[in-house]
């Protein structure tokens, strides 16, 4: 999906993608110039990307929370940016109210097939953790967007969540943070 959107807005852009799922990698090949069908943290993948560096834009859409060492990968990707390049991340917010409901009221960790509590997540982040992760890679946030929902699994709850989008509730209604990062 990311490749399609970028291709529509920038028809001449050269796009590289990384998708470990073979079926999804085949779909991605329709919109990317090259797709590496491996995990971003697999041996040699960052070196393969370095061959075509520097990059103007790198997108990590719901990637970092799946990695054993996201700081190493993020630092490696940051080193591949052009001088005025940006790195875009989207990371689920574990501070969302759904975590508190599951742990506080139901007494169990919310393990799900997707979203904030995806069973395949190895790391969990709140906003401060995300900012620390980016800073550890030599990046600084230049833009932040928050996706809001009262209930994570119900997109229609984004509208009522906007009504309550003020401090001190803000962090509990944000289910995903999107950041645009630049070099510090």
XYZ file of N, CA, C and O in Angstrom:
736
model
N 0.822 -1.191 0.000
C 0.000 0.000 0.000
C 0.865 1.254 0.000
O 0.577 2.210 -0.702
N 1.928 1.259 0.798
C 2.808 2.424 0.856
C 3.401 2.708 -0.518
O 3.439 3.847 -0.958
N 3.860 1.652 -1.190
C 4.453 1.830 -2.508
C 3.481 2.421 -3.507
O 3.834 3.284 -4.298
N 2.247 1.968 -3.477
C 1.215 2.485 -4.374
C 0.996 3.975 -4.147
O 0.951 4.764 -5.093
N 0.884 4.385 -2.880
C 0.670 5.800 -2.564
C 1.845 6.665 -2.999
O 1.661 7.738 -3.571
N 3.046 6.198 -2.739
C 4.236 6.967 -3.127
C 4.329 7.046 -4.652
O 4.606 8.098 -5.219
N 4.075 5.938 -5.308
C 4.157 5.893 -6.781
C 3.146 6.851 -7.407
O 3.440 7.535 -8.375
N 1.931 6.926 -6.849
C 0.907 7.830 -7.385
C 1.330 9.294 -7.264
O 1.068 10.087 -8.159
N 1.965 9.644 -6.148
C 2.342 11.043 -5.905
C 3.680 11.415 -6.509
O 3.954 12.590 -6.731
N 4.546 10.425 -6.730
C 5.891 10.666 -7.260
C 6.196 9.616 -8.324
O 6.953 8.678 -8.080
N 5.630 9.759 -9.516
C 5.743 8.713 -10.536
C 7.189 8.354 -10.913
O 7.465 7.225 -11.272
N 8.123 9.280 -10.786
C 9.505 9.005 -11.168
C 10.375 8.474 -10.049
O 11.549 8.172 -10.250
N 9.814 8.326 -8.858
C 10.605 7.880 -7.707
C 11.066 6.435 -7.896
O 10.374 5.615 -8.488
N 12.259 6.147 -7.389
C 12.768 4.781 -7.363
C 12.453 4.227 -5.981
O 12.860 4.789 -4.969
N 11.691 3.131 -5.947
C 11.201 2.590 -4.683
C 11.768 1.205 -4.403
O 11.724 0.326 -5.264
N 12.287 1.048 -3.195
C 12.765 -0.241 -2.711
C 11.884 -0.648 -1.545
O 11.542 0.180 -0.702
N 11.531 -1.907 -1.488
C 10.694 -2.390 -0.403
C 11.308 -3.603 0.262
O 12.105 -4.324 -0.346
N 10.937 -3.798 1.513
C 11.366 -4.982 2.255
C 10.107 -5.608 2.824
O 9.354 -4.961 3.547
N 9.879 -6.863 2.483
C 8.682 -7.574 2.948
C 9.044 -9.043 3.136
O 9.303 -9.745 2.151
N 9.089 -9.507 4.394
C 9.486 -10.894 4.638
C 8.459 -11.940 4.220
O 8.817 -13.068 3.922
N 7.194 -11.577 4.161
C 6.148 -12.510 3.752
C 6.181 -12.643 2.227
O 5.987 -11.664 1.509
N 6.418 -13.850 1.731
C 6.599 -14.075 0.291
C 5.391 -13.629 -0.532
O 5.541 -13.013 -1.591
N 4.186 -13.928 -0.061
C 2.977 -13.551 -0.810
C 2.839 -12.029 -0.870
O 2.521 -11.466 -1.930
N 3.093 -11.356 0.248
C 3.006 -9.888 0.263
C 4.138 -9.272 -0.553
O 3.951 -8.231 -1.194
N 5.304 -9.899 -0.554
C 6.423 -9.402 -1.354
C 6.070 -9.459 -2.840
O 6.388 -8.534 -3.602
N 5.401 -10.506 -3.250
C 4.971 -10.621 -4.652
C 3.991 -9.505 -5.003
O 4.096 -8.898 -6.078
N 3.069 -9.193 -4.114
C 2.144 -8.078 -4.349
C 2.895 -6.747 -4.399
O 2.591 -5.886 -5.225
N 3.859 -6.579 -3.510
C 4.618 -5.325 -3.450
C 5.403 -5.083 -4.734
O 5.623 -3.935 -5.128
N 5.817 -6.136 -5.400
C 6.597 -5.996 -6.644
C 5.840 -5.227 -7.721
O 6.442 -4.690 -8.640
N 4.513 -5.138 -7.599
C 3.722 -4.375 -8.561
C 3.975 -2.874 -8.443
O 3.740 -2.134 -9.392
N 4.433 -2.418 -7.272
C 4.558 -0.988 -7.016
C 5.976 -0.536 -6.686
O 6.234 0.658 -6.622
N 6.876 -1.483 -6.460
C 8.251 -1.152 -6.110
C 9.182 -1.566 -7.243
O 8.912 -2.514 -7.965
N 10.303 -0.864 -7.357
C 11.304 -1.223 -8.360
C 12.054 -2.489 -7.956
O 12.468 -3.274 -8.809
N 12.245 -2.658 -6.646
C 12.903 -3.855 -6.133
C 12.321 -4.163 -4.763
O 12.097 -3.256 -3.951
N 12.081 -5.443 -4.495
C 11.574 -5.880 -3.189
C 12.519 -6.944 -2.648
O 12.814 -7.929 -3.328
N 12.987 -6.729 -1.452
C 13.812 -7.713 -0.756
C 12.861 -8.530 0.115
O 12.194 -7.985 0.988
N 12.819 -9.823 -0.132
C 11.880 -10.679 0.591
C 12.576 -11.315 1.797
O 12.748 -12.528 1.878
N 12.987 -10.453 2.717
C 13.616 -10.883 3.967
C 13.228 -9.899 5.052
O 12.716 -8.825 4.780
N 13.543 -10.250 6.282
C 13.327 -9.331 7.404
C 14.387 -8.232 7.342
O 15.526 -8.482 6.960
N 14.017 -7.033 7.760
C 14.939 -5.907 7.762
C 16.138 -6.166 8.671
O 17.227 -5.672 8.431
N 15.947 -6.994 9.703
C 17.037 -7.273 10.638
C 17.830 -8.526 10.287
O 18.724 -8.941 11.036
N 17.555 -9.123 9.128
C 18.317 -10.294 8.691
C 19.730 -9.875 8.298
O 19.954 -8.743 7.839
N 20.671 -10.773 8.480
C 22.060 -10.489 8.122
C 22.169 -10.035 6.670
O 21.619 -10.668 5.772
N 22.842 -8.935 6.462
C 23.134 -8.449 5.124
C 22.101 -7.533 4.503
O 22.380 -6.905 3.476
N 20.910 -7.419 5.087
C 19.859 -6.608 4.456
C 20.230 -5.125 4.487
O 20.106 -4.426 3.474
N 20.706 -4.632 5.612
C 21.114 -3.217 5.663
C 22.261 -2.945 4.696
O 22.316 -1.879 4.077
N 23.155 -3.919 4.520
C 24.254 -3.754 3.558
C 23.723 -3.701 2.129
O 24.230 -2.934 1.302
N 22.706 -4.517 1.835
C 22.089 -4.459 0.494
C 21.481 -3.082 0.254
O 21.617 -2.520 -0.829
N 20.820 -2.538 1.271
C 20.220 -1.211 1.133
C 21.286 -0.136 0.975
O 21.094 0.844 0.256
N 22.413 -0.311 1.636
C 23.491 0.675 1.570
C 24.026 0.824 0.148
O 24.509 1.895 -0.225
N 23.900 -0.214 -0.653
C 24.393 -0.159 -2.032
C 23.682 0.907 -2.856
O 24.237 1.419 -3.833
N 22.455 1.269 -2.486
C 21.683 2.272 -3.237
C 21.500 3.573 -2.467
O 20.732 4.437 -2.881
N 22.175 3.707 -1.337
C 22.063 4.911 -0.498
C 22.779 6.077 -1.173
O 23.621 5.866 -2.045
N 22.435 7.303 -0.827
C 21.529 7.700 0.238
C 20.071 7.735 -0.247
O 19.791 7.829 -1.433
N 19.174 7.681 0.734
C 17.737 7.715 0.470
C 17.153 9.032 0.960
O 17.552 9.549 1.999
N 16.191 9.538 0.217
C 15.490 10.767 0.619
C 14.412 10.481 1.652
O 14.146 11.306 2.516
N 13.795 9.312 1.534
C 12.721 8.929 2.459
C 12.844 7.433 2.758
O 13.017 6.628 1.847
N 12.746 7.113 4.039
C 12.668 5.714 4.474
C 11.426 5.608 5.350
O 11.213 6.428 6.242
N 10.598 4.594 5.079
C 9.361 4.402 5.831
C 9.419 3.074 6.579
O 9.661 2.036 5.973
N 9.204 3.138 7.876
C 9.075 1.940 8.717
C 7.649 1.926 9.241
O 7.357 2.454 10.317
N 6.762 1.334 8.477
C 5.346 1.308 8.834
C 5.048 0.039 9.616
O 5.005 -1.048 9.049
N 4.877 0.184 10.924
C 4.569 -0.934 11.807
C 5.601 -2.059 11.666
O 5.252 -3.215 11.453
N 6.865 -1.668 11.797
C 7.986 -2.587 11.642
C 8.767 -2.751 12.940
O 9.051 -3.865 13.380
N 9.136 -1.643 13.558
C 10.109 -1.656 14.657
C 9.671 -2.492 15.850
O 10.500 -3.116 16.521
N 8.386 -2.549 16.123
C 7.889 -3.311 17.269
C 8.005 -4.824 17.067
O 7.866 -5.599 18.002
N 8.335 -5.244 15.851
C 8.491 -6.662 15.537
C 9.941 -7.128 15.609
O 10.218 -8.306 15.364
N 10.859 -6.228 15.927
C 12.288 -6.538 15.867
C 12.894 -6.780 17.241
O 12.541 -6.116 18.217
N 13.860 -7.706 17.299
C 14.568 -7.980 18.554
C 15.460 -6.805 18.939
O 15.601 -6.494 20.113
N 16.065 -6.137 17.948
C 16.956 -5.008 18.226
C 16.588 -3.822 17.331
O 17.308 -3.487 16.392
N 15.451 -3.182 17.611
C 15.006 -2.084 16.752
C 15.967 -0.895 16.755
O 16.087 -0.207 15.740
N 16.670 -0.659 17.846
C 17.607 0.472 17.904
C 18.734 0.290 16.891
O 19.133 1.239 16.206
N 19.245 -0.923 16.762
C 20.313 -1.200 15.786
C 19.811 -0.971 14.364
O 20.478 -0.329 13.548
N 18.629 -1.468 14.063
C 18.079 -1.311 12.713
C 17.791 0.156 12.416
O 18.141 0.659 11.346
N 17.199 0.859 13.362
C 16.880 2.269 13.147
C 18.152 3.092 12.946
O 18.198 3.960 12.072
N 19.190 2.803 13.718
C 20.473 3.500 13.538
C 21.047 3.213 12.158
O 21.559 4.115 11.483
N 20.960 1.956 11.745
C 21.450 1.588 10.414
C 20.694 2.299 9.308
O 21.284 2.796 8.345
N 19.379 2.379 9.440
C 18.566 3.075 8.437
C 18.852 4.570 8.441
O 18.943 5.191 7.376
N 19.018 5.160 9.621
C 19.318 6.591 9.716
C 20.617 6.919 8.999
O 20.739 7.977 8.363
N 21.571 6.008 9.044
C 22.857 6.250 8.371
C 22.729 6.219 6.849
O 23.627 6.674 6.143
N 21.624 5.708 6.340
C 21.403 5.620 4.893
C 20.651 6.821 4.327
O 20.470 6.923 3.111
N 20.224 7.741 5.199
C 19.479 8.919 4.748
C 20.395 9.939 4.093
O 21.541 10.125 4.513
N 19.855 10.629 3.109
C 20.570 11.776 2.541
C 20.600 12.888 3.587
O 19.895 12.808 4.600
N 21.384 13.914 3.357
C 21.523 14.994 4.333
C 20.213 15.617 4.762
O 20.021 15.950 5.926
N 19.281 15.768 3.831
C 17.976 16.338 4.178
C 16.867 15.283 4.108
O 15.690 15.607 4.051
N 17.257 14.021 4.179
C 16.297 12.932 4.121
C 15.500 12.798 5.400
O 15.876 13.316 6.452
N 14.372 12.108 5.301
C 13.507 11.877 6.457
C 13.227 10.386 6.599
O 13.219 9.636 5.628
N 13.014 9.994 7.843
C 12.625 8.632 8.166
C 11.258 8.726 8.830
O 11.074 9.527 9.746
N 10.303 7.948 8.350
C 8.930 7.991 8.857
C 8.653 6.680 9.581
O 8.916 5.603 9.046
N 8.132 6.797 10.807
C 7.771 5.596 11.560
C 6.304 5.646 11.959
O 5.755 6.712 12.206
N 5.687 4.494 12.006
C 4.376 4.351 12.651
C 4.532 3.223 13.658
O 5.009 2.136 13.320
N 4.183 3.540 14.905
C 4.390 2.596 16.001
C 3.155 2.615 16.900
O 2.702 3.682 17.316
N 2.615 1.429 17.229
C 1.455 1.371 18.126
C 1.808 1.893 19.522
O 2.933 1.730 19.985
N 0.831 2.476 20.191
C 0.996 3.051 21.525
C 0.429 2.103 22.587
O -0.780 1.975 22.729
N 1.316 1.482 23.348
C 0.880 0.527 24.362
C 0.180 1.219 25.539
O -0.501 0.572 26.334
N 0.299 2.532 25.623
C -0.347 3.287 26.699
C -1.851 3.487 26.435
O -2.561 4.063 27.256
N -2.331 3.014 25.332
C -3.740 3.155 24.965
C -4.640 2.560 26.052
O -4.273 1.595 26.740
N -5.797 3.119 26.205
C -6.754 2.698 27.229
C -7.066 1.199 27.159
O -7.346 0.572 28.181
N -6.970 0.599 25.988
C -7.264 -0.833 25.853
C -6.301 -1.690 26.674
O -6.691 -2.759 27.165
N -5.074 -1.234 26.837
C -4.108 -1.969 27.668
C -4.558 -1.937 29.122
O -4.534 -2.956 29.823
N -4.973 -0.758 29.580
C -5.405 -0.616 30.965
C -6.677 -1.417 31.244
O -6.829 -1.999 32.318
N -7.582 -1.461 30.288
C -8.812 -2.233 30.477
C -8.469 -3.717 30.608
O -8.938 -4.399 31.524
N -7.624 -4.217 29.713
C -7.271 -5.639 29.756
C -6.505 -6.000 31.025
O -6.834 -6.981 31.689
N -5.486 -5.204 31.346
C -4.683 -5.523 32.529
C -5.401 -5.189 33.830
O -5.431 -5.997 34.761
N -5.969 -3.977 33.901
C -6.568 -3.518 35.149
C -7.911 -4.143 35.471
O -8.171 -4.504 36.619
N -8.750 -4.278 34.476
C -10.098 -4.795 34.723
C -10.219 -6.297 34.480
O -10.872 -6.999 35.235
N -9.580 -6.762 33.411
C -9.720 -8.177 33.053
C -8.597 -9.042 33.618
O -8.702 -10.272 33.620
N -7.498 -8.415 34.042
C -6.395 -9.147 34.656
C -5.585 -10.005 33.722
O -5.000 -11.006 34.127
N -5.518 -9.615 32.447
C -4.762 -10.406 31.478
C -4.121 -9.494 30.434
O -4.640 -8.422 30.133
N -2.970 -9.943 29.907
C -2.335 -9.193 28.826
C -3.150 -9.419 27.556
O -3.489 -10.550 27.207
N -3.466 -8.341 26.828
C -4.293 -8.463 25.628
C -3.480 -8.934 24.419
O -2.837 -8.139 23.746
N -3.481 -10.206 24.135
C -2.790 -10.747 22.962
C -3.807 -10.904 21.830
O -4.811 -11.585 21.982
N -3.527 -10.235 20.715
C -4.470 -10.236 19.588
C -3.752 -10.587 18.290
O -2.532 -10.666 18.240
N -4.513 -10.718 17.233
C -3.939 -11.061 15.932
C -3.366 -9.857 15.196
O -2.609 -10.014 14.249
N -3.723 -8.642 15.649
C -3.199 -7.432 15.004
C -3.366 -6.254 15.952
O -3.974 -6.360 16.993
N -2.832 -5.125 15.547
C -2.986 -3.910 16.331
C -1.935 -3.747 17.415
O -0.861 -4.329 17.354
N -2.269 -2.954 18.418
C -1.343 -2.625 19.495
C -0.796 -3.873 20.171
O 0.386 -3.972 20.477
N -1.642 -4.847 20.392
C -1.269 -6.035 21.156
C -1.085 -7.259 20.268
O -1.339 -8.390 20.691
N -0.600 -7.037 19.063
C -0.325 -8.103 18.100
C 0.596 -9.145 18.750
O 1.611 -8.799 19.351
N 0.243 -10.401 18.624
C 1.030 -11.480 19.220
C 2.461 -11.525 18.702
O 3.341 -12.088 19.353
N 2.698 -10.980 17.524
C 4.049 -11.037 16.952
C 4.931 -9.863 17.376
O 6.094 -9.812 16.987
N 4.416 -8.941 18.179
C 5.236 -7.824 18.655
C 6.244 -8.321 19.687
O 5.899 -9.042 20.618
N 7.481 -7.897 19.510
C 8.539 -8.216 20.467
C 8.799 -7.052 21.414
O 9.397 -7.225 22.472
N 8.395 -5.863 21.009
C 8.605 -4.637 21.789
C 7.293 -3.865 21.846
O 6.479 -3.924 20.928
N 7.138 -3.110 22.933
C 5.952 -2.278 23.109
C 6.406 -0.880 23.487
O 7.341 -0.718 24.280
N 5.764 0.142 22.917
C 6.209 1.515 23.072
C 5.075 2.447 23.473
O 3.974 2.345 22.949
N 5.401 3.356 24.366
C 4.589 4.544 24.620
C 5.350 5.702 23.965
O 6.477 5.528 23.482
N 4.770 6.885 23.946
C 5.359 8.027 23.235
C 6.796 8.309 23.676
O 7.687 8.495 22.848
N 7.047 8.344 24.978
C 8.406 8.637 25.464
C 9.407 7.596 24.981
O 10.551 7.927 24.659
N 8.982 6.340 24.922
C 9.858 5.266 24.443
C 10.190 5.455 22.962
O 11.323 5.219 22.530
N 9.198 5.875 22.189
C 9.401 6.117 20.756
C 10.404 7.247 20.560
O 11.336 7.136 19.758
N 10.227 8.323 21.305
C 11.147 9.460 21.184
C 12.562 9.072 21.606
O 13.541 9.494 20.989
N 12.679 8.264 22.645
C 13.992 7.792 23.083
C 14.629 6.897 22.020
O 15.826 6.996 21.743
N 13.845 6.026 21.410
C 14.343 5.132 20.362
C 14.891 5.951 19.192
O 16.000 5.697 18.715
N 14.123 6.930 18.734
C 14.590 7.775 17.630
C 15.849 8.546 17.999
O 16.797 8.626 17.216
N 15.877 9.107 19.209
C 17.049 9.845 19.666
C 18.283 8.975 19.731
O 19.393 9.411 19.401
N 18.120 7.704 20.122
C 19.263 6.792 20.206
C 19.853 6.500 18.830
O 20.995 6.072 18.718
N 19.067 6.731 17.782
C 19.533 6.517 16.408
C 20.056 7.811 15.787
O 20.345 7.851 14.593
N 20.162 8.878 16.603
C 20.653 10.155 16.081
C 19.600 10.916 15.295
O 19.931 11.738 14.454
N 18.329 10.642 15.597
C 17.233 11.299 14.888
C 16.477 12.213 15.837
O 16.465 12.009 17.049
N 15.844 13.227 15.249
C 14.974 14.093 16.040
C 13.641 14.187 15.311
O 13.590 14.243 14.069
N 12.548 14.194 16.068
C 11.239 14.272 15.419
C 10.981 15.696 14.923
O 11.193 16.654 15.645
N 10.545 15.824 13.699
C 10.178 17.147 13.180
C 8.673 17.249 12.974
O 8.154 18.338 12.748
N 7.981 16.100 13.083
C 6.521 16.117 12.950
C 5.952 14.888 13.645
O 6.539 13.800 13.576
N 4.822 15.072 14.292
C 4.153 13.964 14.966
C 2.667 14.006 14.638
O 2.059 15.063 14.629
N 2.127 12.845 14.352
C 0.685 12.704 14.144
C 0.231 11.542 15.020
O 0.966 10.578 15.209
N -0.946 11.666 15.554
C -1.508 10.627 16.399
C -2.797 10.119 15.783
O -3.640 10.907 15.392
N -2.948 8.808 15.703
C -4.208 8.210 15.301
C -4.968 7.872 16.574
O -4.437 7.200 17.458
N -6.191 8.361 16.655
C -6.992 8.248 17.870
C -8.110 7.233 17.715
O -8.704 7.112 16.643
N -8.400 6.536 18.821
C -9.580 5.672 18.909
C -9.895 5.444 20.376
O -8.986 5.269 21.182
N -11.171 5.424 20.704
C -11.567 5.012 22.047
C -11.345 3.510 22.215
O -10.846 3.053 23.230
N -11.757 2.760 21.198
C -11.528 1.317 21.186
C -10.659 1.014 19.976
O -11.048 1.305 18.842
N -9.525 0.428 20.238
C -8.547 0.224 19.173
C -9.110 -0.518 17.967
O -8.857 -0.156 16.832
N -9.901 -1.540 18.199
C -10.381 -2.382 17.102
C -11.602 -1.825 16.377
O -12.101 -2.449 15.448
N -12.082 -0.646 16.792
C -13.277 -0.070 16.167
C -12.926 1.304 15.587
O -12.942 2.310 16.295
N -12.597 1.366 14.293
C -12.200 2.641 13.682
C -13.207 3.772 13.860
O -12.828 4.931 13.973
N -14.485 3.460 13.918
C -15.502 4.509 14.063
C -15.370 5.261 15.378
O -15.921 6.355 15.525
N -14.625 4.717 16.346
C -14.470 5.408 17.630
C -13.417 6.514 17.562
O -13.135 7.154 18.573
N -12.867 6.761 16.388
C -11.911 7.865 16.257
C -12.624 9.212 16.390
O -12.053 10.170 16.905
N -13.866 9.282 15.977
C -14.611 10.546 16.065
C -14.885 10.927 17.518
O -14.525 12.026 17.933
N -15.465 10.040 18.343
C -15.640 10.434 19.744
C -14.307 10.621 20.478
O -14.219 11.412 21.419
N -13.260 9.910 20.058
C -11.951 10.078 20.707
C -11.442 11.502 20.544
O -10.784 12.043 21.441
N -11.767 12.135 19.437
C -11.331 13.519 19.204
C -11.949 14.487 20.209
O -11.354 15.497 20.544
N -13.127 14.171 20.694
C -13.794 15.010 21.691
C -12.982 15.036 22.986
O -12.908 16.053 23.660
N -12.362 13.905 23.325
C -11.606 13.783 24.571
C -10.101 13.945 24.364
O -9.319 13.619 25.251
N -9.709 14.438 23.208
C -8.287 14.565 22.868
C -7.675 15.816 23.507
O -7.442 16.826 22.853
N -7.459 15.747 24.793
C -6.782 16.821 25.512
C -6.024 16.181 26.681
O -6.285 15.042 27.069
N -5.058 16.919 27.205
C -4.298 16.419 28.346
C -5.235 16.338 29.537
O -6.053 17.231 29.699
N -5.240 15.340 30.347
C -4.309 14.219 30.458
C -4.749 12.948 29.738
O -4.137 11.907 29.889
N -5.794 13.010 28.918
C -6.326 11.815 28.258
C -5.629 11.470 26.945
O -5.742 10.342 26.470
N -4.923 12.427 26.388
C -4.350 12.289 25.043
C -3.598 10.974 24.829
O -3.827 10.255 23.870
N -2.681 10.633 25.716
C -1.879 9.419 25.552
C -2.676 8.134 25.650
O -2.263 7.095 25.137
N -3.831 8.190 26.303
C -4.652 6.994 26.467
C -5.575 6.755 25.274
O -6.114 5.672 25.116
N -5.775 7.775 24.459
C -6.654 7.665 23.293
C -5.880 7.476 21.996
O -6.458 7.165 20.958
N -4.574 7.693 22.041
C -3.724 7.512 20.865
C -3.394 6.035 20.735
O -2.768 5.459 21.611
N -3.802 5.414 19.627
C -3.473 4.000 19.448
C -2.255 3.826 18.566
O -1.647 2.760 18.529
N -1.830 4.893 17.882
C -0.659 4.805 17.015
C -0.033 6.182 16.857
O -0.733 7.171 16.675
N 1.309 6.204 16.940
C 2.063 7.441 16.706
C 2.764 7.341 15.368
O 3.364 6.313 15.042
N 2.679 8.421 14.618
C 3.424 8.545 13.371
C 4.400 9.701 13.553
O 3.998 10.792 13.969
N 5.674 9.440 13.268
C 6.697 10.483 13.387
C 7.472 10.613 12.086
O 7.734 9.623 11.402
N 7.822 11.846 11.776
C 8.767 12.132 10.712
C 10.039 12.579 11.416
O 10.023 13.501 12.238
N 11.133 11.891 11.112
C 12.414 12.128 11.770
C 13.435 12.689 10.791
O 13.426 12.320 9.611
N 14.325 13.533 11.288
C 15.466 14.014 10.509
C 16.729 13.785 11.342
O 16.658 13.464 12.533
N 17.870 14.006 10.703
C 19.138 13.900 11.433
C 19.184 14.965 12.515
O 18.712 16.077 12.312
N 19.770 14.626 13.668
C 19.919 15.628 14.735
C 20.944 16.666 14.340
O 21.838 16.450 13.600
